[in-house]
Coordinates of C-alpha atoms in Angstrom, one line a residue:
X262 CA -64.0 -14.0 88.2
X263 CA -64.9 -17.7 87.5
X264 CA -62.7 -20.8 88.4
X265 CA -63.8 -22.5 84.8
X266 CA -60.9 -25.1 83.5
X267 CA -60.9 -26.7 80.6
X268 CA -59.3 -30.0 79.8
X269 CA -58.2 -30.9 76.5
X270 CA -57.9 -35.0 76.3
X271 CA -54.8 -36.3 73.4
X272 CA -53.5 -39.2 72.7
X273 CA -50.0 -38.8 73.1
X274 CA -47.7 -36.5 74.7
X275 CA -46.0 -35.2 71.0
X276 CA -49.7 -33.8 70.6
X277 CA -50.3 -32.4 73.7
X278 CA -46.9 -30.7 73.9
X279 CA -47.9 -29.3 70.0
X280 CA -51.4 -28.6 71.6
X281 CA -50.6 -26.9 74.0
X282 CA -47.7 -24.6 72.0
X283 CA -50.4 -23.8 69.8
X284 CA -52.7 -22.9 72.1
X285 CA -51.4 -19.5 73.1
X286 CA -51.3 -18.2 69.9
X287 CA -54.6 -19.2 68.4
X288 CA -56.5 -18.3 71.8
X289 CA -54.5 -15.8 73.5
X290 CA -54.2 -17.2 76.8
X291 CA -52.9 -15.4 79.5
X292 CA -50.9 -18.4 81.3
X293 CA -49.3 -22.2 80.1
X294 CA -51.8 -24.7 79.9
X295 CA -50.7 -27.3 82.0
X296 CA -49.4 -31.0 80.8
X297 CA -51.0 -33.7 82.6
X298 CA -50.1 -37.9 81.6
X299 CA -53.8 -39.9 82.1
X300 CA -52.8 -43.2 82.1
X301 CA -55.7 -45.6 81.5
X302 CA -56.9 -47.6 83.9
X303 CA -55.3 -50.6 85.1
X304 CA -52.5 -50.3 82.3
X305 CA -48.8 -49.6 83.5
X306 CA -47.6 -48.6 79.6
X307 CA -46.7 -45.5 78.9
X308 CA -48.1 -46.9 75.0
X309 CA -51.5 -47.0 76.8
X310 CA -51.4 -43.2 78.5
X311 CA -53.7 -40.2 77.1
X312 CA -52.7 -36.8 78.0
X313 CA -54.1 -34.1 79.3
X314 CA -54.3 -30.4 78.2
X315 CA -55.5 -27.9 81.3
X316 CA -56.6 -24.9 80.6
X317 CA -57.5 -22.3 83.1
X318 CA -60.1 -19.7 82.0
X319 CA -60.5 -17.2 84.7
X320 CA -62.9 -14.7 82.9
X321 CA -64.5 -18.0 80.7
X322 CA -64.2 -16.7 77.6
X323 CA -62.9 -19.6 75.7
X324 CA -65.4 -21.1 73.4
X325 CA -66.1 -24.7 74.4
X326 CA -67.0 -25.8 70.8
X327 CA -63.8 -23.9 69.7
X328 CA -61.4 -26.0 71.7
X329 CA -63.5 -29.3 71.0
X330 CA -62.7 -28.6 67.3
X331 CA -59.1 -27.5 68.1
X332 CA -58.5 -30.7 70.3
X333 CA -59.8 -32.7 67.3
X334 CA -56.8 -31.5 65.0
X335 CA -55.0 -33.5 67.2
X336 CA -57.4 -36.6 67.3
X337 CA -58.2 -35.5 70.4
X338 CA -61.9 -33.7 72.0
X339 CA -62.8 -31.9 74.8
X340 CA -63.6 -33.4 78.0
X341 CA -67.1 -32.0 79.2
X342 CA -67.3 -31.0 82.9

């Protein structure tokens, strides 16, 4: 068993929370991604915040190119390790 996590960055929160819904029933996962605000730095607005979709893949078995293309329905990619 692997500790692999893949992070899913977004721009705003409506498409992380959509993200992340979807997520579970395109790849099956066995627990929630987790929701994580990423404000950028040196900004205080919430206008200026990308958010974060983290995914644990205990047996890594997710397909990195996969998600990259599923974080990019969102306008989003997938943050290399």
């Amino acid at each position: 068993m692997s500790d692999v996590r893949h992070v899913l960055v977004l721009p705003d929160r409506d498409a992380a929370e959509e993200a992340a819904e979807a997520l579970g029933g395109r790849f099956g996962l066995d627990e929630e991604p987790r929701l994580v605000r990423d404000a950028l730095a040196g900004e205080d607005d919430a206008e200026d915040a990308q958010w974060l979709v983290v995914l644990h893949d205990a047996d890594d078995r997710l397909d990195p190119a996969a998600l990259d293309a599923f974080a990019g329905e969102w306008d989003g990619w997938r943050e290399e390790p």
